[in-house]
Tab-separated table of C-alpha atoms in Angstrom:
chain	number	residue	atom	x	y	z
A	73	MET	CA	-10.820	-12.300	45.455
A	74	ARG	CA	-8.528	-14.474	47.639
A	75	ALA	CA	-8.199	-17.044	44.929
A	76	PHE	CA	-7.521	-14.388	42.285
A	77	LEU	CA	-4.784	-12.824	44.319
A	78	GLY	CA	-3.321	-16.214	45.194
A	79	ILE	CA	-3.216	-17.298	41.506
A	80	LEU	CA	-1.816	-13.925	40.539
A	81	ARG	CA	0.918	-14.068	43.173
A	82	ARG	CA	1.901	-17.554	42.203
A	83	GLU	CA	2.100	-16.610	38.504
A	84	LEU	CA	4.183	-13.467	39.267
A	85	ILE	CA	6.602	-15.596	41.302
A	86	GLY	CA	6.632	-18.146	38.536
A	87	THR	CA	7.262	-15.527	35.985
A	88	PHE	CA	9.951	-13.314	37.860
A	89	ALA	CA	11.548	-16.077	39.970
A	90	THR	CA	12.804	-17.732	36.773
A	91	PRO	CA	15.215	-16.012	34.215
A	92	LEU	CA	12.498	-16.077	31.477
A	93	ALA	CA	10.872	-12.802	32.274
A	94	TRP	CA	14.197	-11.077	32.947
A	95	VAL	CA	15.638	-12.338	29.746
A	96	ALA	CA	12.492	-11.288	27.905
A	97	LEU	CA	12.509	-7.761	29.472
A	98	GLY	CA	16.302	-7.488	28.806
A	99	ALA	CA	16.017	-8.406	25.237
A	100	PHE	CA	12.983	-6.115	24.766
A	101	SER	CA	14.928	-3.130	26.359
A	102	LEU	CA	18.055	-3.776	24.395
A	103	VAL	CA	16.403	-4.121	20.956
A	104	THR	CA	14.159	-1.072	21.743
A	105	ALA	CA	17.159	1.044	22.750
A	106	LEU	CA	18.964	0.037	19.477
A	107	LEU	CA	15.891	0.916	17.347
A	108	PHE	CA	15.515	4.284	19.181
A	109	TRP	CA	19.227	5.052	18.470
A	110	LEU	CA	18.786	4.302	14.801
A	111	GLU	CA	15.665	6.445	14.634
A	112	LEU	CA	17.594	9.248	16.501
A	113	LEU	CA	20.344	9.049	13.916
A	114	ALA	CA	17.835	9.208	10.997
A	115	PHE	CA	16.113	12.036	12.780
A	116	GLU	CA	19.311	14.030	13.048
A	117	VAL	CA	20.049	13.516	9.399
A	118	GLN	CA	16.610	14.920	8.444
A	119	GLN	CA	17.038	17.774	10.842
A	120	GLN	CA	20.392	18.715	9.331
A	121	ARG	CA	18.872	18.670	5.801
A	122	ALA	CA	15.848	20.647	6.818
A	123	THR	CA	17.984	23.295	8.622
A	124	ALA	CA	20.137	23.556	5.443
A	125	LEU	CA	17.124	24.094	3.343
A	126	GLY	CA	15.793	26.560	5.936
A	127	ASP	CA	12.162	25.889	5.045
A	128	PRO	CA	10.005	26.483	8.032
A	129	ALA	CA	7.252	24.061	6.790
A	130	ILE	CA	9.675	21.215	6.589
A	131	LEU	CA	11.154	22.106	10.007
A	132	ALA	CA	7.684	22.005	11.481
A	133	LEU	CA	7.311	18.417	10.253
A	134	LEU	CA	10.309	17.352	12.329
A	135	ASP	CA	8.411	16.394	15.428
A	136	PHE	CA	9.888	14.338	18.279
A	137	ASN	CA	6.717	12.700	19.141
A	138	ASP	CA	5.668	11.674	15.673
A	139	LEU	CA	9.100	10.811	14.369
A	140	LEU	CA	11.126	9.546	17.310
A	141	ILE	CA	8.782	8.492	20.218
A	142	GLY	CA	5.957	7.272	17.919
A	143	SER	CA	8.270	5.109	15.743
A	144	THR	CA	10.009	3.599	18.829
A	145	LEU	CA	6.567	2.780	20.416
A	146	LEU	CA	5.548	1.084	17.032
A	147	HIS	CA	8.861	-0.858	16.935
A	148	ALA	CA	8.353	-1.887	20.663
A	149	GLN	CA	4.805	-3.050	19.643
A	150	VAL	CA	6.279	-5.259	17.094
A	151	LEU	CA	8.769	-6.722	19.556
A	152	LEU	CA	5.915	-7.693	21.884
A	153	ILE	CA	4.578	-9.959	19.092
A	154	PHE	CA	7.576	-12.303	20.033
A	155	VAL	CA	8.008	-11.488	23.727
A	156	VAL	CA	4.440	-11.981	24.906
A	157	PRO	CA	4.055	-15.485	23.439
A	158	VAL	CA	7.108	-16.576	25.248
A	159	LEU	CA	5.531	-15.738	28.517
A	160	SER	CA	1.924	-16.654	27.704
A	161	MET	CA	2.751	-20.120	26.494
A	162	ARG	CA	3.339	-21.242	30.137
A	163	LEU	CA	0.088	-19.922	31.447
A	164	ILE	CA	-1.930	-23.162	30.717
A	165	ALA	CA	0.013	-25.342	28.493
A	166	GLU	CA	2.949	-25.606	30.720
A	167	GLU	CA	0.704	-25.983	33.784
A	168	ALA	CA	-1.106	-28.825	32.051
A	169	GLN	CA	2.262	-30.396	31.056
A	170	ARG	CA	3.589	-30.392	34.688
A	171	GLY	CA	0.326	-31.675	36.071
A	172	THR	CA	-0.601	-28.494	38.224
A	173	LEU	CA	-3.555	-27.620	36.082
A	174	ASP	CA	-5.728	-30.473	37.612
A	175	ALA	CA	-5.304	-28.759	41.053
A	176	LEU	CA	-6.715	-25.506	39.664
A	177	LEU	CA	-9.587	-27.391	37.938
A	178	ALA	CA	-10.411	-29.184	41.194
A	179	ALA	CA	-10.308	-26.021	43.297
A	180	PRO	CA	-13.428	-24.240	44.165
A	181	VAL	CA	-12.639	-21.269	41.813
A	182	ARG	CA	-14.476	-20.146	38.815
A	183	THR	CA	-12.619	-20.606	35.390
A	184	SER	CA	-13.118	-16.910	34.860
A	185	VAL	CA	-11.129	-16.193	37.963
A	186	ILE	CA	-8.368	-18.529	36.960
A	187	VAL	CA	-7.867	-17.035	33.388
A	188	SER	CA	-8.265	-13.416	34.531
A	189	ALA	CA	-5.563	-13.932	37.271
A	190	LYS	CA	-3.288	-15.408	34.794
A	191	LEU	CA	-3.873	-12.548	32.301
A	192	ALA	CA	-3.414	-10.022	35.138
A	193	SER	CA	0.111	-11.525	35.715
A	194	LEU	CA	0.881	-10.762	32.105
A	195	ALA	CA	-0.554	-7.356	32.489
A	196	VAL	CA	1.960	-6.718	35.345
A	197	PHE	CA	4.803	-7.729	33.037
A	198	LEU	CA	3.389	-5.491	30.256
A	199	ALA	CA	3.180	-2.583	32.667
A	200	VAL	CA	6.815	-3.102	33.564
A	201	ALA	CA	7.941	-3.322	29.804
A	202	THR	CA	5.855	-0.191	28.969
A	203	ALA	CA	7.230	1.726	31.818
A	204	LEU	CA	10.689	1.063	30.629
A	205	LEU	CA	9.705	2.765	27.369
A	206	LEU	CA	9.389	6.052	29.343
A	207	VAL	CA	13.174	6.316	29.343
A	208	TYR	CA	13.178	7.513	25.716
A	209	PRO	CA	10.839	10.474	26.063
A	210	ALA	CA	12.400	11.263	29.355
A	211	LEU	CA	15.857	11.462	27.652
A	212	LEU	CA	14.539	13.648	24.861
A	213	ALA	CA	12.823	15.977	27.387
A	214	LEU	CA	16.107	16.249	29.268
A	215	LEU	CA	18.595	16.451	26.453
A	216	GLY	CA	16.653	17.290	23.256
A	217	ARG	CA	16.111	20.758	21.793
A	218	ALA	CA	13.051	21.789	19.876
A	219	VAL	CA	13.588	22.099	16.086
A	220	VAL	CA	11.132	25.026	16.025
A	221	GLU	CA	11.884	27.789	18.593
A	222	GLY	CA	9.221	27.867	21.293
A	223	ASP	CA	7.905	24.286	20.788
A	224	GLY	CA	8.003	21.868	23.585
A	225	VAL	CA	10.312	18.937	23.127
A	226	VAL	CA	8.091	16.170	24.188
A	227	ASP	CA	4.203	16.232	24.119
A	228	TRP	CA	3.536	14.266	27.200
A	229	GLY	CA	-0.129	13.794	26.585
A	230	GLN	CA	0.539	12.269	23.259
A	231	THR	CA	3.396	10.101	24.624
A	232	LEU	CA	1.341	8.739	27.408
A	233	LEU	CA	-1.428	7.911	25.041
A	234	GLY	CA	0.988	6.148	22.839
A	235	LEU	CA	2.258	4.139	25.781
A	236	ALA	CA	-1.293	3.269	26.926
A	237	GLY	CA	-1.742	1.981	23.410
A	238	VAL	CA	1.327	-0.221	23.549
A	239	PHE	CA	0.155	-1.547	26.950
A	240	ALA	CA	-3.484	-2.170	25.593
A	241	THR	CA	-2.173	-3.862	22.468
A	242	GLY	CA	0.126	-5.974	24.483
A	243	LEU	CA	-2.831	-7.029	26.567
A	244	VAL	CA	-4.713	-8.064	23.500
A	245	TYR	CA	-1.566	-10.037	22.629
A	246	ALA	CA	-1.454	-11.595	26.038
A	247	ALA	CA	-5.121	-12.618	25.937
A	248	LEU	CA	-4.540	-14.310	22.518
A	249	GLY	CA	-1.373	-16.014	23.902
A	250	LEU	CA	-3.556	-17.182	26.763
A	251	ALA	CA	-6.223	-18.619	24.598
A	252	VAL	CA	-3.684	-20.421	22.404
A	253	SER	CA	-1.936	-21.794	25.441
A	254	ALA	CA	-5.304	-23.066	26.767
A	255	ALA	CA	-5.836	-24.932	23.423
A	256	SER	CA	-2.355	-26.369	23.166
A	257	THR	CA	-0.702	-29.423	24.715
A	258	SER	CA	2.801	-28.071	24.200
A	259	PRO	CA	4.096	-24.788	25.546
A	260	ALA	CA	6.562	-24.357	22.673
A	261	GLY	CA	3.838	-25.040	20.228
A	262	ALA	CA	1.562	-22.489	21.945
A	263	ALA	CA	4.457	-19.809	21.682
A	264	LEU	CA	4.909	-20.497	18.101
A	265	LEU	CA	1.327	-20.490	17.190
A	266	SER	CA	0.594	-17.384	19.147
A	267	ALA	CA	3.611	-15.520	17.351
A	268	LEU	CA	2.411	-16.708	13.911
A	269	ILE	CA	-1.145	-15.516	14.505
A	270	LEU	CA	0.120	-12.200	15.906
A	271	VAL	CA	2.375	-11.718	12.902
A	272	ALA	CA	-0.500	-12.417	10.653
A	273	LEU	CA	-2.672	-9.846	12.504
A	274	TRP	CA	0.148	-7.335	12.301
A	275	PHE	CA	0.181	-7.715	8.472
A	276	LEU	CA	-3.518	-7.415	8.151
A	277	GLY	CA	-2.991	-3.728	8.355
A	278	GLY	CA	-0.821	-3.740	5.191
A	279	ALA	CA	-3.221	-5.962	3.447
A	280	ALA	CA	-6.128	-3.682	4.303
A	281	ALA	CA	-4.245	-0.675	2.841
A	282	GLY	CA	-4.738	-2.209	-0.659
A	283	MET	CA	-8.322	-3.097	-0.261
A	284	THR	CA	-11.473	-0.942	-0.285
A	285	GLY	CA	-14.984	-1.454	1.026
A	286	VAL	CA	-16.195	-3.384	4.050
A	287	GLY	CA	-13.478	-6.104	3.713
A	288	GLY	CA	-10.668	-3.531	3.907
A	289	ALA	CA	-12.282	-1.702	6.815
A	290	LEU	CA	-12.688	-4.928	8.734
A	291	LEU	CA	-9.062	-6.067	8.123
A	292	ALA	CA	-7.778	-2.593	9.084
A	293	TRP	CA	-10.016	-2.784	12.393
A	294	LEU	CA	-8.624	-6.276	13.127
A	295	SER	CA	-5.022	-5.161	12.713
A	296	PRO	CA	-3.551	-3.922	16.012
A	297	ALA	CA	-1.027	-1.768	13.932
A	298	SER	CA	-3.894	0.566	12.680
A	299	HIS	CA	-4.982	1.238	16.263
A	300	LEU	CA	-1.655	1.889	17.698
A	301	GLU	CA	-0.684	4.198	14.845
A	302	ARG	CA	-3.509	6.463	15.780
A	303	GLY	CA	-2.516	6.336	19.528
A	304	VAL	CA	1.124	7.259	18.951
A	305	ARG	CA	-0.204	10.281	17.048
A	306	GLY	CA	-2.311	11.159	20.022
A	307	VAL	CA	-5.623	10.202	18.582
A	308	LEU	CA	-7.860	7.816	20.458
A	309	THR	CA	-11.271	6.818	18.802
A	310	LEU	CA	-14.155	4.872	20.190
A	311	GLY	CA	-13.303	2.181	17.700
A	312	ASP	CA	-9.805	1.828	19.217
A	313	LEU	CA	-11.157	1.497	22.676
A	314	ALA	CA	-13.772	-1.109	21.552
A	315	TYR	CA	-10.836	-3.056	19.857
A	316	TYR	CA	-8.769	-3.200	22.926
A	317	ALA	CA	-11.627	-3.955	25.359
A	318	SER	CA	-13.486	-6.499	23.119
A	319	GLY	CA	-10.377	-8.128	21.950
A	320	THR	CA	-9.070	-8.753	25.410
A	321	LEU	CA	-12.492	-9.789	26.831
A	322	ALA	CA	-13.431	-12.150	23.909
A	323	LEU	CA	-10.153	-13.901	23.902
A	324	THR	CA	-10.097	-14.277	27.726
A	325	VAL	CA	-13.582	-15.710	27.532
A	326	ALA	CA	-12.375	-18.061	24.948
A	327	ALA	CA	-9.466	-19.115	27.032
A	328	GLY	CA	-11.864	-19.828	29.877
A	329	ALA	CA	-13.970	-22.041	27.718
A	330	LEU	CA	-10.932	-23.942	26.487
A	331	VAL	CA	-9.739	-24.459	30.058
A	332	ASP	CA	-13.261	-25.692	30.969
A	333	GLY	CA	-13.041	-27.984	27.885
A	334	ARG	CA	-9.994	-29.748	29.383
A	335	ARG	CA	-12.319	-31.380	31.971
A	336	ARG	CA	-14.044	-33.106	29.083
A	337	ALA	CA	-10.814	-33.870	27.113
B	78	MET	CA	-26.118	-45.211	52.458
B	79	ALA	CA	-27.978	-42.343	54.246
B	80	ASP	CA	-24.917	-40.641	55.840
B	81	ALA	CA	-22.631	-41.124	52.732
B	82	LEU	CA	-20.487	-38.020	52.148
B	83	LEU	CA	-19.475	-39.431	48.719
B	84	VAL	CA	-21.744	-41.147	46.235
B	85	ALA	CA	-20.626	-42.440	43.052
B	86	GLU	CA	-23.416	-43.730	40.659
B	87	GLY	CA	-22.463	-45.480	37.541
B	88	LEU	CA	-19.414	-43.262	37.029
B	89	SER	CA	-17.905	-43.895	33.609
B	90	ARG	CA	-15.020	-42.331	31.662
B	91	ARG	CA	-14.180	-43.170	28.133
B	92	PHE	CA	-10.892	-41.916	26.483
B	93	ALA	CA	-11.104	-42.218	22.651
B	94	ASP	CA	-12.263	-45.905	22.358
B	95	VAL	CA	-10.983	-47.040	25.682
B	96	ASP	CA	-13.309	-47.404	28.786
B	97	ALA	CA	-11.013	-46.206	31.469
B	98	VAL	CA	-13.739	-46.334	34.097
B	99	ALA	CA	-16.977	-48.280	33.472
B	100	GLY	CA	-20.069	-47.928	35.585
B	101	VAL	CA	-18.461	-47.593	39.076
B	102	SER	CA	-20.789	-47.119	41.979
B	103	PHE	CA	-19.781	-46.846	45.656
B	104	THR	CA	-20.212	-44.642	48.701
B	105	VAL	CA	-17.947	-43.344	51.346
B	106	ALA	CA	-19.151	-42.213	54.718
B	107	ARG	CA	-17.719	-39.581	57.173
B	108	GLY	CA	-15.461	-41.313	59.637
B	109	GLU	CA	-14.595	-44.058	57.041
B	110	VAL	CA	-11.290	-44.885	55.294
B	111	VAL	CA	-11.933	-46.858	52.158
B	112	GLY	CA	-9.000	-48.499	50.352
B	113	PHE	CA	-9.034	-48.207	46.568
B	114	LEU	CA	-7.058	-51.040	45.075
B	115	GLY	CA	-6.170	-51.949	41.547
B	116	HIS	CA	-3.411	-52.505	39.082
B	117	ASN	CA	-1.649	-49.428	37.313
B	118	GLY	CA	-4.120	-48.367	34.687
B	119	ALA	CA	-7.157	-50.015	36.443
B	120	GLY	CA	-8.810	-46.512	36.504
B	121	LYS	CA	-8.129	-45.530	40.048
B	122	SER	CA	-6.629	-42.102	39.303
B	123	THR	CA	-9.222	-41.421	36.672
B	124	THR	CA	-11.884	-42.100	39.140
B	125	LEU	CA	-10.322	-39.849	41.679
B	126	ARG	CA	-9.893	-37.013	39.011
B	127	MET	CA	-13.704	-37.203	38.362
B	128	LEU	CA	-14.517	-37.213	42.006
B	129	ALA	CA	-12.264	-34.227	42.565
B	130	GLY	CA	-13.947	-32.271	39.754
B	131	ALA	CA	-10.972	-32.147	37.432
B	132	LEU	CA	-12.485	-34.438	34.906
B	133	SER	CA	-15.995	-34.854	33.651
B	134	PRO	CA	-17.578	-38.253	33.651
B	135	SER	CA	-18.660	-39.606	30.302
B	136	ALA	CA	-21.732	-41.144	32.078
B	137	GLY	CA	-22.980	-41.368	35.674
B	138	ARG	CA	-22.464	-38.929	38.398
B	139	ALA	CA	-20.746	-38.375	41.737
B	140	LEU	CA	-22.196	-36.409	44.643
B	141	VAL	CA	-20.160	-34.897	47.352
B	142	ASP	CA	-22.323	-34.042	50.414
B	143	GLY	CA	-25.284	-33.864	47.995
B	144	HIS	CA	-23.579	-31.650	45.495
B	145	MET	CA	-22.564	-32.738	41.905
B	146	ALA	CA	-18.734	-33.410	42.007
B	147	ALA	CA	-17.732	-30.654	39.458
B	148	SER	CA	-19.671	-27.858	41.272
B	149	LEU	CA	-18.072	-25.216	43.275
B	150	GLU	CA	-19.823	-26.483	46.475
B	151	ALA	CA	-18.531	-29.929	45.955
B	152	ARG	CA	-14.909	-28.885	45.158
B	153	ARG	CA	-14.930	-26.747	48.366
B	154	ARG	CA	-15.548	-30.035	50.304
B	155	VAL	CA	-12.824	-32.041	48.657
B	156	GLY	CA	-9.118	-32.306	49.460
B	157	TRP	CA	-7.229	-34.108	46.700
B	158	LEU	CA	-3.728	-35.343	46.575
B	159	PRO	CA	-2.982	-36.656	43.027
B	160	GLU	CA	-0.453	-39.402	42.367
B	161	THR	CA	2.126	-36.637	41.442
B	162	PRO	CA	1.577	-33.736	43.917
B	163	PRO	CA	0.696	-30.592	41.871
B	164	LEU	CA	3.479	-28.377	43.078
B	165	SER	CA	5.225	-25.396	41.361
B	166	PRO	CA	9.022	-25.918	41.615
B	167	GLU	CA	9.772	-22.189	42.125
B	168	LEU	CA	7.543	-21.720	45.187
B	169	THR	CA	8.722	-22.276	48.665
B	170	VAL	CA	6.588	-24.547	51.063
B	171	ASP	CA	5.073	-21.504	52.573
B	172	GLU	CA	4.225	-19.998	49.264
B	173	GLN	CA	2.844	-23.365	47.951
B	174	LEU	CA	0.528	-23.814	50.972
B	175	ALA	CA	-0.535	-20.165	50.912
B	176	PHE	CA	-1.552	-20.742	47.316
B	177	ALA	CA	-3.501	-23.990	48.310
B	178	ALA	CA	-5.157	-21.989	51.105
B	179	SER	CA	-6.154	-19.141	48.865
B	180	LEU	CA	-7.740	-21.434	46.359
B	181	LYS	CA	-9.920	-22.793	49.210
B	182	GLY	CA	-10.937	-19.120	50.044
B	183	CYS	CA	-8.937	-19.386	53.429
B	184	ASN	CA	-6.826	-16.744	54.993
B	185	PRO	CA	-3.135	-17.930	54.207
B	186	ALA	CA	-1.822	-16.213	57.333
B	187	ARG	CA	-3.959	-18.431	59.503
B	188	GLU	CA	-4.142	-21.551	57.470
B	189	VAL	CA	-0.484	-22.064	56.471
B	190	PRO	CA	0.860	-22.491	60.078
B	191	ARG	CA	-1.987	-25.028	60.771
B	192	LEU	CA	-0.957	-26.981	57.755
B	193	ILE	CA	2.829	-26.734	58.441
B	194	GLU	CA	2.166	-27.942	62.019
B	195	ARG	CA	-0.203	-30.773	61.028
B	196	CYS	CA	2.183	-32.205	58.359
B	197	GLY	CA	5.461	-31.527	60.297
B	198	LEU	CA	7.024	-29.167	57.678
B	199	GLY	CA	8.317	-26.574	60.073
B	200	GLU	CA	11.975	-26.999	59.228
B	201	LEU	CA	11.280	-26.754	55.503
B	202	ARG	CA	9.214	-23.613	55.187
B	203	ARG	CA	11.669	-21.616	53.150
B	204	ARG	CA	12.771	-24.474	50.857
B	205	THR	CA	11.443	-24.404	47.233
B	206	MET	CA	9.591	-27.344	45.868
B	207	GLY	CA	12.251	-28.005	43.266
B	208	THR	CA	14.826	-28.754	46.090
B	209	LEU	CA	12.739	-31.110	48.079
B	210	SER	CA	12.868	-34.906	48.124
B	211	LYS	CA	10.012	-36.923	46.700
B	212	GLY	CA	8.766	-37.936	50.099
B	213	THR	CA	8.780	-34.325	51.389
B	214	LYS	CA	6.920	-33.173	48.261
B	215	GLN	CA	4.262	-35.811	48.996
B	216	ARG	CA	3.904	-34.439	52.538
B	217	VAL	CA	3.568	-30.831	51.066
B	218	GLY	CA	1.006	-32.159	48.592
B	219	LEU	CA	-0.940	-33.764	51.549
B	220	ALA	CA	-0.745	-30.501	53.517
B	221	ALA	CA	-2.069	-28.661	50.337
B	222	ALA	CA	-5.023	-31.256	50.198
B	223	LEU	CA	-5.790	-30.407	53.772
B	224	ALA	CA	-6.179	-26.656	53.127
B	225	GLY	CA	-9.586	-25.448	54.179
B	226	ASP	CA	-10.117	-28.620	56.188
B	227	PRO	CA	-12.331	-30.339	53.537
B	228	PRO	CA	-14.441	-33.271	54.894
B	229	LEU	CA	-13.662	-35.520	52.034
B	230	LEU	CA	-10.006	-36.540	51.221
B	231	LEU	CA	-9.080	-38.299	47.992
B	232	LEU	CA	-5.492	-39.625	48.482
B	233	ASP	CA	-3.898	-41.105	45.441
B	234	GLU	CA	-1.040	-43.353	46.578
B	235	PRO	CA	0.003	-40.935	49.520
B	236	THR	CA	2.842	-43.226	50.706
B	237	ALA	CA	4.306	-43.994	47.245
B	238	GLY	CA	8.155	-43.320	47.240
B	239	LEU	CA	8.188	-42.470	50.879
B	240	ASP	CA	10.864	-43.762	53.331
B	241	PRO	CA	9.411	-46.019	56.191
B	242	ALA	CA	9.449	-43.088	58.643
B	243	GLN	CA	7.607	-40.807	56.285
B	244	ALA	CA	5.274	-43.532	55.293
B	245	ALA	CA	4.492	-44.164	59.044
B	246	PHE	CA	3.942	-40.452	59.540
B	247	VAL	CA	1.395	-40.171	56.658
B	248	ARG	CA	-0.326	-43.387	57.834
B	249	ALA	CA	-0.793	-41.940	61.322
B	250	LEU	CA	-2.103	-38.658	59.922
B	251	VAL	CA	-4.650	-40.604	57.913
B	252	ARG	CA	-5.817	-42.572	61.056
B	253	GLU	CA	-6.085	-39.216	62.856
B	254	LEU	CA	-8.042	-37.652	59.903
B	255	ALA	CA	-10.365	-40.568	59.645
B	256	VAL	CA	-12.041	-39.575	62.823
B	257	ASP	CA	-14.070	-36.885	61.326
B	258	HIS	CA	-13.291	-37.128	57.605
B	259	ALA	CA	-14.152	-39.521	54.775
B	260	VAL	CA	-10.980	-40.815	53.158
B	261	LEU	CA	-10.677	-42.602	49.896
B	262	LEU	CA	-7.234	-43.929	49.724
B	263	SER	CA	-5.849	-45.237	46.503
B	264	THR	CA	-2.994	-47.723	46.963
B	265	HIS	CA	-1.177	-50.699	45.571
B	266	LEU	CA	-0.465	-52.082	49.074
B	267	VAL	CA	-2.810	-54.641	50.429
B	268	SER	CA	-0.996	-54.242	53.880
B	269	GLU	CA	-1.862	-50.522	53.843
B	270	VAL	CA	-5.520	-51.296	53.284
B	271	SER	CA	-5.365	-53.995	56.059
B	272	ALA	CA	-3.730	-51.380	58.458
B	273	LEU	CA	-5.799	-48.303	57.614
B	274	CYS	CA	-9.027	-49.110	55.927
B	275	GLY	CA	-12.449	-50.279	57.067
B	276	ARG	CA	-13.509	-51.166	53.653
B	277	ALA	CA	-11.908	-52.010	50.364
B	278	LEU	CA	-12.768	-51.406	46.816
B	279	LEU	CA	-11.033	-53.154	44.002
B	280	LEU	CA	-11.008	-51.875	40.407
B	281	ARG	CA	-10.183	-54.119	37.481
B	282	ARG	CA	-9.935	-52.755	33.976
B	283	GLY	CA	-12.176	-49.819	34.973
B	284	ALA	CA	-14.904	-52.001	36.632
B	285	LEU	CA	-15.527	-52.338	40.354
B	286	VAL	CA	-15.158	-55.950	41.155
B	287	LEU	CA	-14.969	-55.758	45.047
B	288	ASP	CA	-16.556	-53.563	47.656
B	289	GLU	CA	-16.305	-55.303	51.049
B	290	ARG	CA	-15.408	-54.639	54.723
B	291	VAL	CA	-11.754	-55.306	55.349
B	292	GLU	CA	-12.544	-57.371	58.541
B	293	ALA	CA	-14.680	-59.701	56.345
B	294	LEU	CA	-11.975	-59.984	53.840
B	295	LYS	CA	-9.389	-60.777	56.512
B	296	GLY	CA	-11.464	-63.739	57.519
B	297	LYS	CA	-11.252	-65.050	53.841
B	298	GLY	CA	-7.553	-64.124	53.579
B	299	LEU	CA	-7.281	-60.511	52.415
B	300	GLU	CA	-4.145	-60.711	50.227
B	301	ALA	CA	-5.208	-63.919	48.521
B	302	THR	CA	-8.683	-62.632	47.826
B	303	VAL	CA	-7.328	-59.349	46.251
B	304	LEU	CA	-4.650	-61.149	44.277
B	305	GLY	CA	-7.241	-63.668	43.095
B	306	LEU	CA	-9.475	-60.838	41.944
B	307	LEU	CA	-6.579	-58.890	40.398
B	308	GLU	CA	-5.342	-61.861	38.346
B	309	ALA	CA	-8.867	-63.140	37.300
B	310	ALA	CA	-9.363	-62.883	33.559
């Protein structure tokens, strides 16, 4: 436990003592805020049209959670495709490049402890990034007005499930970034490769939509988008939980095997 | 050797088609400082990496206190100072040593003051690694290697790049440690081997070509013998 905490502490200092994490968080927040504002403008236009039509069925469809918060969380998730690799690249590849990985390999610490502590440091970053997203539902709860009289503005259960989905998907991304970093000799190469794989995974959902049968179902399951889309609608299935848990675990184990492999390289 | 803390048997390492280390065998006992000589690229650092457990041998084996070098038990018993100390530029001296202590399973609150005291780093505790001179980084690296008080120390050119005062400090520390530790000291300096070591090993193109007591070598002319072996075809 001491080694785990020691590595986690060093990783957190390495992440937050340099501008990298702050720039990443700042860019993430700025772009998310911009996208939320654009979604809000579009929502207002839809709201005005629906009010002009006066159709209660259309008005009922104008839901803050589905149209505003859900869309913002899905956008945030896409941003993490680019933010997470920038941070995960340094976990192993940069450590190897600056010669500090040997010290970890020579320490009396299991590789599983090394990789899980490194993943935990990214989990802390993701928790901060996810917590920053709370500002949008909080603003809506404070300043928004329900379209249909008597409805709550923000469904907090659905919102928190969506945020948990963003965090869990980000963790899968982080585990993938960790594994790629463990396989790479160059941190920049690791970041690029991780982002490319994540973009490809993201598009799997779109590809799956045009397919039927087992292949389509498998592609849809592999795509993080399909799981998060359910999450932001307030739906959580056993399949989603299995995706997040098995994805994170399998990729972390792979990262551990790749780090061990460096002893033989 | 019955009381050997470190035993290397036919230790070999191949990178692509190059034999970096080829069938090296030797022992180091507790209370012994062994000098490890050789040109750049002779295989000294690769041998130390294998002994520290950071690199797997292609053939042969190394035992630390009876445990295979890569095992957790062996790694617990080894303090390793690589040629370039593995320090994180953003950490302070205190944080770096706390990290080293935690890796050895020690309580940093107790271990860091001991390491600071032992390596004379008191004035520099709050300085970050990135702001330290090469010599001071070397001393921090040495302090990190001493975390957990491991019985076997693998020191890869610990005085390289140090000013005379710092080099003298490190040599005095090695002498002090030699009382109850086994020390394998990689160096380019024959004078350092003469001053500190009881035995000398010489590696040439990955092969061990000398394993002899320093006193015996002094009788034959230490520097001439070493240079002769290094230059031999």
